[in-house]
Amino acid sequence: MVGSPHEALHRIFQKDPALLTRALQRVLHVPFPEPREIAAMNVDLTEIEPVERRVDTLLRAETDEGTYLLVVESQGKADDRKRGSWPYYLSYLYEKYRCEPVLIVITQSSATARWASRPIRLGFPGWHSLTVRPLVLGPDNVPVITDERQAERDVPLAVLSAMTHGRGPQAAAILESLASALRTIDPDNAAVFVQFIDSCLTDPQAKQMWRDLMTAIQYFWRHPLAEQVREEGREQGLEEGRIETKAQMVLRILQWRGVQVPDEIRERVAACADLDQLEIWAQRAVHATDAAELFAEE
């Protein structure tokens, strides 16, 4: 099970390594050559001396124009130590593999993206012995994908959108469109994306919404991450607790989608003691534009 955003990044790029090159081409408009093959590599850059250095993800891209090493770093905040470690990574990898390294930084913070985008120049003014220019994917250049059809056309890009904008004002619409798009792709690939998003969402409300959406479309519970949530449910104890949680989920989905819920509908949902019925209402809530649509076929 994915346990952190760093590990999630590594897993998702192993599953779909071409996601990186597509992001460079479509988001940053960098003319990166079309890869024939991409392979994951050992991320350990430790030397013989006991100084441990690791990148988050390291991929080798074979193209008609040559072989490139894609060095991926997930950055939560500004860290001046990277001024030394990032140049080290690139020079070490070039020396070891004799391939051109490309540094890619992914962040959910606009401030961190601006910091990471600044070139690292080593030397004295007017003469730089070494310059490092990271390529940065963040909320200011990754598109906000809130349209379900657009998400279906490019699910990996929709995943990046959810990752970089998952705590912004449009998080609900982004997650909703992605949840629908996941039903159109291979289930194994979708399972990786589901876990990846769950690990990367740092806003508790957005994370809970994502789990509610996955539960509502009866997808989440077929994959390993569900074991964690089921265990949390067992700790709550009784059947009454599960019913109350499901009823709250129905109302939360409507609230996050901006659908007003009259008191009589809120009371009807809260009073329901049938888990199967609440599950049906949860599925309808994902697409409802009016709260009364929960009961349209009853």
PDB file of N, CA and C in Angstrom, residues 23 189 270:
ATOM      1  N   ALA A  23       3.551  15.097 -19.757  1.00  0.00           N
ATOM      2  CA  ALA A  23       3.406  16.338 -19.003  1.00  0.00           C
ATOM      3  C   ALA A  23       4.377  17.393 -19.504  1.00  0.00           C
ATOM      4  N   ASN A 189      -4.831  -0.143 -13.771  1.00  0.00           N
ATOM      5  CA  ASN A 189      -4.263   1.204 -13.850  1.00  0.00           C
ATOM      6  C   ASN A 189      -5.046   2.173 -12.967  1.00  0.00           C
ATOM      7  N   ALA A 270     -30.913  11.350   6.959  1.00  0.00           N
ATOM      8  CA  ALA A 270     -30.391  11.045   8.294  1.00  0.00           C
ATOM      9  C   ALA A 270     -31.207   9.970   8.993  1.00  0.00           C
TER      10      ALA A 270
END
